Amino acid sequence: MYTAAVQDLIDELGRLPGIGPKSAQRIAFHLLSVSKDDALRLAHSITVAKERVSWCRRCFNIAEVQAGLHPGSGLAQHAASEPAGDAHTVLCDICRDARRDPKVICVVEESRDVVAMEKTREFRGLYHVLGGAISPIDGIGPDKLRVRELIARISPEGVEEVILATNPNIEGEATALYLTKLLEHLPLKVTQLASGLPVGGDLEYADELTLGRALEGRRTIGG
Amino acid sequence: MYIEHLSLVDFRSYAQAELAPSPTGTTVVVGRNGSGKTNLIEAIGYLATSKSLRGSPSEALIKIGATTAVVRGQVVCPERSRRVGIDAQLRIGARDLVKVAGQPLRRIGDLSEVVVVTVFSPADLDLVQGGPAGRRAYIDDLAVSLVGRRAAMYAELERVLKQRNSLLRSVQISGWKPGRTLPVDVVSTLDVWDHKLVEVGELVVKTRRDIVAQLGPILAVTYCQLAEGDRPGSRSSVALTYRPSWDAPLADAVLRARSDDLRRGVTGCGPQRDDLELTISGMPSRTHASQGEQRTAALALRLAGHRLLTESRGTAPLLLLDDVFSELDAARSQALMENLPTGQTILTTAGQLPEGITPAAVVKVSNGRLEQ
């Protein structure tokens, strides 16, 4: 229907998450209608991001290489499926920050969870990004996550506490449970983010599971 | 709570129809077979649940030849002095659009804040004659109608089972054979899903047992009211018992079933396999009761659920009885009409009403038209 170049562009855009065929078409025609400079600026920023951004070799958070430093080709693949090697020579900003406490590691599912945690400005330790959660439906078992890499950090880095901060959904809870069992033999403290009632919510609207968990995780404030 | 006014456009057999049922009494919808009585029940059911009561896809609810169907209802809640409009548009090839008081519906569960229905249809005989799945659905639906947030618990059970079954199947696909040791990763991941299954499973079982306990006495009374019509003084007792498919505690049972589960690739132990036993005079109704007793028991189950909902919500749900007299003999039909719960009731029939019954309103259906 379209010329090959246009169809290619639509197909590529359509592969992006959340973009259906209609949106792909609309974006493609938008890109064709803007000036060449505008379009190339987008292409350039994708290229630069792909060249500079990689995964932190320590915590697997997003890490950026300083301009001029090129850590090699084949960057930013999903690191779990890639042999550890020259692609992981970078450290992320958090791991490089000497003021952070390396004895506490907060385990999250994705890099965007690191951003969420950082926004609180409450946490001063380091992170470990698993790259997902256990979900047999999606074919994700512990072997597909960066679990081995987490265990390997514990003793060399002198970790004293691991905070499990996976998502409070079924898969996240299952992952936390799996990690708890894995870590319980090691000489360290394992904690999990409190789960329960949302701030600003109403008790009467909480479902029974949420309320049950909030009750289970209650804390003493007096007496 | 009652429906003050219902209007349909291109819904099933109706090109255009308006209905104003009696607010507190019984509205009888009379019409020949195939005239569209059940379609009317289905329209009201759709308004309350935003899905088809018969499990048809929305597209099947649109009149043949039309592209959009509209169901509109005015619901009145006198106890909260509120009048709410529900407006549903069903479109071919698009998602249904449901608006409550002009606002798009966010969750289907939110509808139950406005309107709740109890539906009886001849297919409910399956509750007594059919397999355990129907009876579990009956109790679970009732549990959610009583407390809407329980839907999250049932969704979690379903998700955990899906994950666990996926894991079991992936073990089969990997070429594992019974007798061989399982990879450590598989064992520890299974442990995790077992834990989740037990956690949510015990909550589901507790909820079901609670409801069975509340429902039992109401069901016994309701059944007697219906059955005594033909045999005055007779005392047929109906009892409801929750029958787990496992021996407590659930955690041990799940662990014991693990090797079977691995062989079959499916979770064989847990609330998803439990049953609800209904006995009449001590005998299992599924195998020992007569057709008539089974029909009466099915109706009694629906009415008992209706009464439980009425008690707990403080207001009666809308009661929809589809073709109910075809299920009962004259004496039981009479008994039903004499013992109908209070609140708005809409019932359909192809034949005559039992003697001495004067409904609050009668609506005639023919050729896709309603005549009030």
Coordinates of C-alpha atoms in Angstrom, one line a residue:
Chain A
M1 CA 0.0 0.0 0.0
Y2 CA 2.8 2.4 0.9
T3 CA 6.2 2.7 -0.6
A4 CA 8.8 0.4 0.9
A5 CA 10.5 3.1 3.0
V6 CA 7.2 4.3 4.5
Q7 CA 6.0 0.8 5.2
D8 CA 9.3 0.0 6.9
L9 CA 9.0 3.0 9.1
I10 CA 5.4 2.1 10.1
D11 CA 6.4 -1.5 10.8
E12 CA 9.4 -0.4 13.0
L13 CA 7.2 2.1 15.0
G14 CA 4.5 -0.6 15.3
R15 CA 7.0 -2.8 17.2
L16 CA 7.3 -0.3 20.0
P17 CA 5.3 -1.0 23.2
G18 CA 1.9 0.6 23.4
I19 CA 2.0 1.6 19.7
G20 CA -0.7 -0.1 17.6
P21 CA -0.9 0.0 13.8
K22 CA -3.0 3.2 13.7
S23 CA -0.6 5.1 16.0
A24 CA 2.4 3.8 14.0
Q25 CA 0.8 5.2 10.9
R26 CA 0.1 8.5 12.5
I27 CA 3.6 8.9 13.9
A28 CA 5.2 7.9 10.6
F29 CA 3.3 10.5 8.7
H30 CA 4.1 13.1 11.3
L31 CA 7.8 12.3 11.0
L32 CA 7.5 12.6 7.2
S33 CA 5.8 16.0 7.5
V34 CA 8.3 17.6 9.9
S35 CA 11.6 19.2 8.8
K36 CA 14.5 16.9 8.1
D37 CA 16.4 18.4 11.0
D38 CA 13.6 17.6 13.5
A39 CA 13.4 14.0 12.3
L40 CA 17.1 13.4 12.3
R41 CA 17.4 14.8 15.8
L42 CA 15.1 12.0 16.9
A43 CA 17.2 9.5 15.0
H44 CA 20.4 10.9 16.5
S45 CA 19.2 10.8 20.1
I46 CA 18.2 7.2 19.6
T47 CA 21.7 6.4 18.3
V48 CA 23.4 8.3 21.1
A49 CA 21.3 6.7 23.8
K50 CA 22.0 3.2 22.4
E51 CA 25.7 3.9 22.2
R52 CA 26.1 5.5 25.6
V53 CA 23.6 3.7 27.7
S54 CA 24.5 0.3 29.0
W55 CA 23.8 -1.8 32.1
C56 CA 25.8 -1.2 35.3
R57 CA 28.1 -4.1 35.7
R58 CA 27.4 -4.2 39.4
C59 CA 23.7 -3.5 39.9
F60 CA 22.4 -3.8 36.3
N61 CA 20.7 -0.4 36.6
I62 CA 20.9 1.9 33.5
A63 CA 24.4 3.4 33.3
E64 CA 25.7 6.0 31.0
V65 CA 29.2 6.0 29.5
Q66 CA 30.9 9.5 29.5
A67 CA 31.1 11.0 26.0
G68 CA 34.2 9.8 24.2
L69 CA 34.4 6.5 26.2
H70 CA 33.0 3.7 24.1
P71 CA 32.7 0.4 25.9
G72 CA 32.5 -1.5 22.7
S73 CA 29.9 -2.8 20.4
G74 CA 26.8 -4.8 21.1
L75 CA 25.7 -2.6 23.9
A76 CA 22.7 -2.5 26.1
Q77 CA 21.5 -6.0 25.3
H78 CA 19.5 -7.6 28.0
A79 CA 22.5 -8.5 30.1
A80 CA 21.2 -11.7 31.5
S81 CA 21.3 -13.4 28.1
E82 CA 24.7 -12.0 27.3
P83 CA 28.0 -13.3 28.6
A84 CA 29.6 -11.0 31.1
G85 CA 32.4 -9.3 29.4
D86 CA 33.5 -6.0 28.0
A87 CA 29.9 -4.8 27.7
H88 CA 29.7 -4.5 31.4
T89 CA 32.6 -2.2 32.1
V90 CA 30.5 0.7 33.2
L91 CA 29.2 1.6 36.7
C92 CA 26.0 3.5 37.1
D93 CA 25.9 6.9 38.9
I94 CA 24.6 5.3 42.1
C95 CA 27.3 2.6 42.3
R96 CA 30.0 5.3 41.6
D97 CA 28.8 7.5 44.4
A98 CA 31.1 7.1 47.3
R99 CA 28.6 8.6 49.8
R100 CA 26.2 5.6 49.3
D101 CA 26.2 2.8 51.8
P102 CA 27.4 -0.4 50.1
K103 CA 26.3 -2.6 53.0
V104 CA 22.6 -2.2 52.1
I105 CA 21.2 -3.5 48.8
C106 CA 17.7 -2.8 47.6
V107 CA 16.5 -5.4 45.1
V108 CA 14.0 -4.1 42.5
E109 CA 12.5 -5.6 39.3
E110 CA 13.3 -2.8 36.8
S111 CA 15.5 0.3 36.4
R112 CA 12.4 2.4 36.5
D113 CA 11.8 1.1 40.1
V114 CA 15.3 2.6 41.0
V115 CA 14.0 5.9 39.8
A116 CA 10.9 5.6 41.9
M117 CA 12.9 4.7 45.0
E118 CA 15.4 7.5 44.4
K119 CA 12.6 10.1 44.3
T120 CA 11.9 9.3 47.9
R121 CA 15.4 10.5 48.9
E122 CA 15.1 8.1 51.8
F123 CA 17.3 5.3 50.7
R124 CA 21.1 5.8 50.8
G125 CA 22.3 2.2 49.9
L126 CA 22.9 0.5 46.6
Y127 CA 20.5 -1.3 44.2
H128 CA 20.2 -4.6 42.4
V129 CA 18.0 -4.7 39.3
L130 CA 16.7 -8.2 38.7
G131 CA 15.3 -7.5 35.2
G132 CA 11.8 -8.8 35.9
A133 CA 9.9 -11.1 38.2
I134 CA 9.3 -14.8 38.2
S135 CA 6.4 -15.6 35.9
P136 CA 6.1 -19.0 34.4
I137 CA 3.3 -17.8 32.1
D138 CA 5.9 -15.6 30.4
G139 CA 8.6 -18.3 30.6
I140 CA 10.6 -16.4 33.2
G141 CA 12.2 -18.5 35.9
P142 CA 14.9 -17.5 38.4
D143 CA 17.5 -18.4 35.8
K144 CA 16.3 -15.6 33.5
L145 CA 16.7 -13.0 36.3
R146 CA 19.9 -11.6 37.7
V147 CA 19.7 -13.7 40.8
R148 CA 23.1 -15.4 40.6
E149 CA 24.6 -11.9 40.1
L150 CA 22.9 -10.8 43.3
I151 CA 24.2 -13.7 45.4
A152 CA 27.7 -13.1 44.0
R153 CA 27.7 -9.6 45.3
I154 CA 26.8 -10.4 48.9
S155 CA 30.1 -11.6 50.4
P156 CA 32.7 -9.6 48.3
E157 CA 30.8 -6.3 49.0
G158 CA 30.2 -7.1 52.7
V159 CA 26.4 -6.7 52.3
E160 CA 24.6 -6.7 55.7
E161 CA 21.1 -6.1 54.6
V162 CA 19.0 -6.9 51.5
I163 CA 15.8 -5.0 51.1
L164 CA 13.3 -6.8 48.8
A165 CA 11.4 -4.2 46.9
T166 CA 9.7 -6.2 44.1
N167 CA 6.2 -5.1 43.0
P168 CA 3.4 -5.9 45.4
N169 CA 1.6 -8.1 42.8
I170 CA 1.5 -11.9 42.6
E171 CA 4.7 -12.3 40.5
G172 CA 6.6 -9.7 42.6
E173 CA 5.6 -11.4 45.8
A174 CA 6.6 -14.8 44.5
T175 CA 10.0 -13.4 43.5
A176 CA 10.5 -11.9 47.0
L177 CA 9.5 -15.2 48.5
Y178 CA 12.0 -17.1 46.3
L179 CA 14.8 -14.7 47.2
T180 CA 14.0 -14.8 50.9
K181 CA 14.4 -18.6 50.9
L182 CA 17.6 -18.3 48.9
L183 CA 19.1 -15.7 51.2
E184 CA 18.0 -17.1 54.5
H185 CA 21.2 -19.2 54.9
L186 CA 23.5 -16.2 54.4
P187 CA 24.7 -14.1 57.3
L188 CA 22.7 -11.0 56.6
K189 CA 19.4 -9.3 57.3
V190 CA 16.6 -9.7 54.7
T191 CA 13.8 -7.2 54.8
Q192 CA 10.8 -6.5 52.6
L193 CA 9.1 -3.2 51.9
A194 CA 5.9 -3.0 54.0
S195 CA 2.9 -3.7 51.9
G196 CA -0.6 -2.6 52.7
L197 CA -2.7 0.4 52.7
P198 CA -2.1 3.3 50.4
V199 CA -1.6 6.7 51.9
G200 CA -4.7 8.8 51.5
G201 CA -6.8 5.7 51.0
D202 CA -9.8 4.5 53.0
L203 CA -9.7 1.4 55.1
E204 CA -13.2 0.4 54.1
Y205 CA -12.2 0.3 50.4
A206 CA -9.2 -2.0 50.9
D207 CA -9.6 -5.5 49.7
E208 CA -9.2 -8.4 52.1
L209 CA -5.8 -9.5 50.9
T210 CA -4.3 -6.0 51.2
L211 CA -5.9 -5.5 54.6
G212 CA -4.7 -8.9 55.7
R213 CA -1.1 -8.1 54.7
A214 CA -1.2 -4.7 56.3
L215 CA -2.4 -6.4 59.5
E216 CA 0.4 -9.0 59.2
G217 CA 3.0 -6.3 58.7
R218 CA 1.7 -4.0 61.5
R219 CA 4.2 -2.4 63.8
T220 CA 4.3 -1.4 67.5
I221 CA 4.0 2.3 68.1
G222 CA 3.5 2.4 71.8
G223 CA 2.8 0.3 74.9
Chain B
M1 CA -33.3 -0.1 44.7
Y2 CA -35.4 -0.5 41.5
I3 CA -35.4 0.2 37.8
E4 CA -37.8 2.9 37.0
H5 CA -37.4 2.9 33.3
L6 CA -35.6 0.8 30.7
S7 CA -35.1 1.6 27.0
L8 CA -33.6 -0.6 24.3
V9 CA -32.4 0.1 20.8
D10 CA -31.4 -2.7 18.5
F11 CA -30.9 -5.1 21.4
R12 CA -31.4 -8.8 20.4
S13 CA -34.9 -9.0 19.0
Y14 CA -35.9 -5.4 19.9
A15 CA -35.6 -2.6 17.4
Q16 CA -36.9 -0.2 20.0
A17 CA -38.6 -0.9 23.3
E18 CA -39.5 0.9 26.5
L19 CA -40.3 -0.7 29.8
A20 CA -41.5 0.8 33.1
P21 CA -41.7 -2.0 35.6
S22 CA -43.6 -1.7 38.8
P23 CA -41.2 -0.2 41.4
T24 CA -41.9 -2.6 44.3
G25 CA -44.2 -5.3 43.1
T26 CA -44.0 -8.0 40.5
T27 CA -44.0 -7.3 36.8
V28 CA -45.0 -10.2 34.7
V29 CA -43.8 -10.4 31.1
V30 CA -46.0 -12.7 29.0
G31 CA -45.3 -13.9 25.5
R32 CA -45.1 -17.0 23.3
N33 CA -41.9 -18.9 22.9
G34 CA -39.3 -17.0 20.9
S35 CA -41.1 -13.7 21.4
G36 CA -38.1 -12.1 23.2
K37 CA -38.9 -12.5 26.9
T38 CA -35.5 -13.8 27.9
N39 CA -33.9 -11.0 25.8
L40 CA -35.6 -8.5 28.1
I41 CA -34.2 -10.3 31.2
E42 CA -30.8 -10.3 29.5
A43 CA -31.0 -6.5 28.8
I44 CA -31.6 -5.9 32.5
G45 CA -28.8 -8.3 33.4
Y46 CA -26.5 -6.5 31.1
L47 CA -27.3 -3.2 32.7
A48 CA -26.3 -4.7 36.1
T49 CA -23.2 -6.6 35.1
S50 CA -22.2 -5.2 31.7
K51 CA -22.0 -8.7 30.3
S52 CA -24.4 -11.2 28.8
L53 CA -26.1 -13.5 31.4
R54 CA -25.8 -16.4 28.9
G55 CA -22.1 -15.7 28.3
S56 CA -22.7 -14.5 24.7
P57 CA -20.2 -12.1 23.3
S58 CA -21.5 -8.5 23.1
E59 CA -21.8 -8.7 19.4
A60 CA -24.4 -11.4 19.7
L61 CA -26.5 -9.0 21.7
I62 CA -26.8 -6.5 18.8
K63 CA -29.9 -6.9 16.6
I64 CA -29.0 -8.6 13.3
G65 CA -28.4 -6.0 10.7
A66 CA -27.6 -3.2 13.2
T67 CA -24.1 -2.1 14.2
T68 CA -24.9 -0.6 17.6
A69 CA -27.2 -1.6 20.4
V70 CA -28.2 0.7 23.3
V71 CA -29.4 -0.3 26.7
R72 CA -30.5 2.6 29.0
G73 CA -31.8 2.4 32.5
Q74 CA -32.9 4.7 35.3
V75 CA -32.1 3.2 38.6
V76 CA -33.6 4.7 41.8
C77 CA -32.2 4.1 45.3
P78 CA -34.9 5.5 47.6
E79 CA -32.8 4.8 50.7
R80 CA -30.1 7.1 49.4
S81 CA -32.6 9.3 47.6
R82 CA -30.5 8.9 44.4
R83 CA -31.5 8.4 40.8
V84 CA -28.7 7.1 38.5
G85 CA -28.8 6.6 34.8
I86 CA -26.9 3.7 33.3
D87 CA -26.2 4.0 29.6
A88 CA -24.6 1.2 27.6
Q89 CA -23.6 1.1 24.0
L90 CA -22.6 -2.1 22.4
R91 CA -20.8 -1.8 19.1
I92 CA -19.6 -4.4 16.6
G93 CA -15.8 -4.6 16.5
A94 CA -15.4 -2.2 19.5
R95 CA -15.4 -2.3 23.2
D96 CA -18.7 -1.8 25.0
L97 CA -19.2 1.7 26.3
V98 CA -20.9 1.9 29.7
K99 CA -21.6 5.2 31.5
V100 CA -22.9 5.5 35.0
A101 CA -24.4 8.9 35.8
G102 CA -22.7 10.2 32.7
Q103 CA -19.2 9.0 33.7
P104 CA -17.5 6.2 31.9
L105 CA -17.4 3.0 34.1
R106 CA -13.9 2.3 35.4
R107 CA -14.4 -1.1 36.9
I108 CA -17.3 -3.5 36.3
G109 CA -17.4 -4.0 40.1
D110 CA -18.4 -0.3 40.4
L111 CA -21.7 -1.1 38.8
S112 CA -22.7 -3.2 41.8
E113 CA -22.7 0.0 43.8
V114 CA -25.7 1.1 41.8
V115 CA -27.6 -2.0 40.7
V116 CA -27.5 -5.6 41.8
V117 CA -29.6 -8.4 40.2
T118 CA -30.5 -12.0 41.2
V119 CA -31.3 -14.0 38.1
F120 CA -33.0 -17.4 37.9
S121 CA -33.3 -19.1 34.6
P122 CA -34.2 -22.7 33.6
A123 CA -30.4 -23.3 32.9
D124 CA -29.9 -23.1 36.7
L125 CA -31.0 -26.7 37.0
D126 CA -27.3 -27.2 36.3
L127 CA -26.5 -25.9 39.8
V128 CA -28.0 -29.2 41.1
Q129 CA -27.5 -31.6 38.2
G130 CA -24.2 -30.4 36.8
G131 CA -20.6 -30.5 38.0
P132 CA -19.0 -28.7 40.9
A133 CA -17.8 -25.7 38.7
G134 CA -21.3 -24.3 38.6
R135 CA -21.8 -24.5 42.3
R136 CA -18.4 -22.9 43.0
A137 CA -19.3 -20.1 40.7
Y138 CA -22.7 -19.7 42.5
I139 CA -21.0 -19.3 45.9
D140 CA -18.2 -17.1 44.5
D141 CA -20.5 -14.8 42.7
L142 CA -22.5 -14.4 45.8
A143 CA -19.4 -13.7 47.9
V144 CA -18.4 -10.9 45.5
S145 CA -22.0 -9.5 45.4
L146 CA -21.9 -9.4 49.2
V147 CA -18.5 -7.8 49.4
G148 CA -17.2 -6.3 46.1
R149 CA -13.5 -6.2 47.1
R150 CA -13.5 -10.0 47.3
A151 CA -13.1 -9.9 43.5
A152 CA -9.4 -9.2 44.1
M153 CA -9.0 -12.4 46.1
Y154 CA -10.6 -14.6 43.3
A155 CA -8.5 -12.8 40.7
E156 CA -5.4 -13.7 42.7
L157 CA -6.4 -17.3 43.0
E158 CA -6.9 -17.6 39.3
R159 CA -3.6 -15.9 38.5
V160 CA -1.6 -18.1 41.0
L161 CA -3.2 -21.2 39.4
K162 CA -2.3 -20.0 36.0
Q163 CA 1.3 -19.4 37.0
R164 CA 1.6 -22.7 38.8
N165 CA 0.1 -24.6 35.9
S166 CA 2.4 -22.9 33.4
L167 CA 5.3 -24.0 35.6
L168 CA 4.1 -27.6 35.7
R169 CA 3.7 -27.7 32.0
S170 CA 7.1 -26.1 31.4
V171 CA 8.6 -29.0 33.4
Q172 CA 6.8 -31.5 31.2
I173 CA 8.0 -29.7 28.0
S174 CA 11.6 -29.7 29.3
G175 CA 11.5 -33.5 29.1
W176 CA 11.4 -34.3 32.8
K177 CA 10.1 -37.8 33.6
P178 CA 8.5 -39.0 36.9
G179 CA 11.1 -40.6 39.1
R180 CA 14.0 -38.3 38.1
T181 CA 15.0 -35.5 40.4
L182 CA 13.8 -32.1 39.6
P183 CA 16.2 -29.2 38.9
V184 CA 16.7 -27.1 42.1
D185 CA 15.3 -24.0 40.4
V186 CA 12.1 -25.8 39.6
V187 CA 11.7 -27.1 43.2
S188 CA 12.3 -23.7 44.8
T189 CA 10.0 -22.0 42.3
L190 CA 7.3 -24.6 42.9
D191 CA 7.7 -24.0 46.6
V192 CA 6.9 -20.3 46.1
W193 CA 3.8 -21.0 44.0
D194 CA 2.6 -23.6 46.5
H195 CA 3.0 -21.0 49.2
K196 CA 0.9 -18.4 47.3
L197 CA -1.7 -21.0 46.4
V198 CA -2.1 -22.0 50.1
E199 CA -2.2 -18.4 51.2
V200 CA -5.0 -17.3 48.9
G201 CA -6.6 -20.7 48.8
E202 CA -7.2 -20.8 52.5
L203 CA -8.8 -17.3 52.3
V204 CA -11.1 -18.4 49.5
V205 CA -12.1 -21.6 51.4
K206 CA -12.8 -19.6 54.6
T207 CA -14.9 -17.1 52.6
R208 CA -16.9 -19.9 51.0
R209 CA -17.5 -21.7 54.3
D210 CA -18.7 -18.5 55.9
I211 CA -21.2 -18.0 53.1
V212 CA -22.4 -21.6 53.2
A213 CA -22.9 -21.2 57.0
Q214 CA -25.0 -18.0 56.5
L215 CA -26.9 -19.5 53.5
G216 CA -27.8 -22.8 55.0
P217 CA -30.7 -21.8 57.3
I218 CA -32.1 -19.4 54.7
L219 CA -32.0 -22.1 52.0
A220 CA -33.8 -24.6 54.3
V221 CA -36.7 -22.2 54.9
T222 CA -36.9 -21.1 51.3
Y223 CA -37.0 -24.7 50.1
C224 CA -39.8 -25.6 52.5
Q225 CA -41.8 -22.6 51.5
L226 CA -41.7 -23.8 47.9
A227 CA -42.1 -27.5 48.5
E228 CA -44.8 -27.5 51.1
G229 CA -47.3 -26.1 48.6
D230 CA -48.1 -29.6 47.3
R231 CA -47.6 -31.6 50.5
P232 CA -48.8 -29.5 53.4
G233 CA -47.0 -30.5 56.6
S234 CA -44.3 -32.4 54.9
R235 CA -40.8 -31.5 56.1
S236 CA -38.2 -32.0 53.5
S237 CA -35.0 -30.6 54.8
V238 CA -32.3 -29.2 52.5
A239 CA -28.8 -28.9 53.7
L240 CA -25.7 -27.3 52.1
T241 CA -22.2 -28.6 52.9
Y242 CA -18.8 -27.4 51.7
R243 CA -16.8 -30.3 50.5
P244 CA -13.1 -29.6 50.1
S245 CA -11.2 -31.9 47.6
W246 CA -8.4 -32.3 50.1
D247 CA -7.6 -33.1 53.7
A248 CA -6.5 -30.2 55.8
P249 CA -4.1 -28.5 56.1
L250 CA -4.0 -27.3 52.6
A251 CA -0.2 -26.8 52.6
D252 CA 0.4 -30.5 53.2
A253 CA -2.2 -31.6 50.7
V254 CA -0.6 -29.4 48.0
L255 CA 2.8 -30.9 48.7
R256 CA 1.5 -34.4 48.7
A257 CA -0.2 -33.8 45.3
R258 CA 3.0 -32.4 43.8
S259 CA 4.2 -35.5 42.0
D260 CA 0.7 -36.1 40.5
D261 CA 0.5 -32.5 39.5
L262 CA 3.9 -32.7 37.7
R263 CA 2.8 -35.8 35.9
R264 CA -0.5 -34.2 34.7
G265 CA 0.8 -30.7 34.2
V266 CA -2.1 -29.2 36.2
T267 CA -2.9 -28.3 39.8
G268 CA -5.1 -31.0 41.2
C269 CA -5.5 -29.9 44.7
G270 CA -7.0 -26.7 46.1
P271 CA -10.2 -24.7 46.2
Q272 CA -10.5 -24.8 42.4
R273 CA -11.5 -28.5 42.8
D274 CA -13.8 -28.2 45.8
D275 CA -17.6 -28.8 45.7
L276 CA -20.7 -27.8 47.4
E277 CA -23.0 -30.6 48.4
L278 CA -26.7 -30.1 48.4
T279 CA -28.8 -32.8 50.1
I280 CA -32.5 -33.2 50.3
S281 CA -33.7 -35.1 53.3
G282 CA -30.2 -36.4 53.8
M283 CA -29.7 -37.7 50.3
P284 CA -27.4 -36.1 47.7
S285 CA -29.7 -34.1 45.4
R286 CA -27.6 -34.6 42.4
T287 CA -28.2 -38.3 42.3
H288 CA -31.2 -39.0 44.5
A289 CA -33.6 -36.2 44.0
S290 CA -36.4 -36.2 41.5
Q291 CA -36.4 -33.7 38.6
G292 CA -39.1 -31.7 40.4
E293 CA -37.1 -31.6 43.6
Q294 CA -34.0 -30.6 41.7
R295 CA -35.8 -27.7 39.9
T296 CA -37.2 -26.5 43.2
A297 CA -33.7 -26.8 44.9
A298 CA -32.1 -24.8 42.1
L299 CA -34.8 -22.0 42.4
A300 CA -34.4 -22.2 46.2
L301 CA -30.6 -21.7 45.9
R302 CA -31.1 -18.5 43.8
L303 CA -33.8 -17.2 46.1
A304 CA -31.7 -17.9 49.2
G305 CA -28.8 -16.0 47.8
H306 CA -31.2 -13.2 47.0
R307 CA -32.4 -13.1 50.6
L308 CA -28.9 -13.2 52.0
L309 CA -28.0 -10.2 49.7
T310 CA -31.1 -8.4 50.8
E311 CA -30.2 -8.9 54.5
S312 CA -26.6 -7.8 54.1
R313 CA -27.2 -4.8 51.8
G314 CA -30.3 -3.6 53.6
T315 CA -32.1 -3.4 50.2
A316 CA -33.3 -6.0 47.9
P317 CA -31.6 -6.7 44.6
L318 CA -33.7 -6.7 41.5
L319 CA -35.1 -10.2 41.1
L320 CA -35.4 -11.6 37.6
L321 CA -37.2 -14.9 37.2
D322 CA -37.0 -16.2 33.6
D323 CA -39.6 -18.8 32.6
V324 CA -39.9 -19.9 36.2
F325 CA -43.3 -21.5 36.0
S326 CA -42.1 -24.0 33.4
E327 CA -40.0 -25.4 36.1
L328 CA -42.8 -25.9 38.7
D329 CA -46.1 -27.6 39.0
A330 CA -49.2 -25.6 39.9
A331 CA -48.9 -25.9 43.7
R332 CA -45.3 -24.9 43.7
S333 CA -45.9 -22.0 41.3
Q334 CA -48.6 -20.8 43.7
A335 CA -46.2 -21.3 46.7
L336 CA -43.6 -19.3 44.9
M337 CA -45.9 -16.4 44.2
E338 CA -47.1 -16.3 47.8
N339 CA -43.6 -16.3 49.1
L340 CA -41.9 -14.0 46.7
P341 CA -39.4 -11.8 48.5
T342 CA -40.2 -8.1 48.8
G343 CA -38.7 -5.8 46.2
Q344 CA -38.9 -5.3 42.5
T345 CA -39.4 -8.6 40.6
I346 CA -39.7 -9.2 36.9
L347 CA -40.8 -12.6 35.8
T348 CA -41.4 -14.0 32.4
T349 CA -43.9 -16.7 31.4
A350 CA -45.2 -18.3 28.3
G351 CA -48.5 -19.4 29.8
Q352 CA -51.1 -18.5 32.4
L353 CA -50.3 -17.2 35.8
P354 CA -51.2 -19.3 38.8
E355 CA -54.7 -18.8 40.0
G356 CA -55.6 -15.9 42.3
I357 CA -52.4 -14.0 41.5
T358 CA -52.7 -10.4 40.4
P359 CA -49.3 -8.9 39.5
A360 CA -48.6 -5.2 39.9
A361 CA -48.0 -4.9 36.1
V362 CA -48.4 -7.1 33.1
V363 CA -46.3 -6.6 29.9
K364 CA -47.1 -8.5 26.7
V365 CA -44.3 -9.3 24.2
S366 CA -45.0 -10.1 20.6
N367 CA -42.9 -9.5 17.4
G368 CA -40.2 -7.7 19.3
R369 CA -42.7 -5.2 20.8
L370 CA -43.7 -4.5 24.4
E371 CA -47.2 -3.6 25.3
Q372 CA -47.8 -2.5 28.8

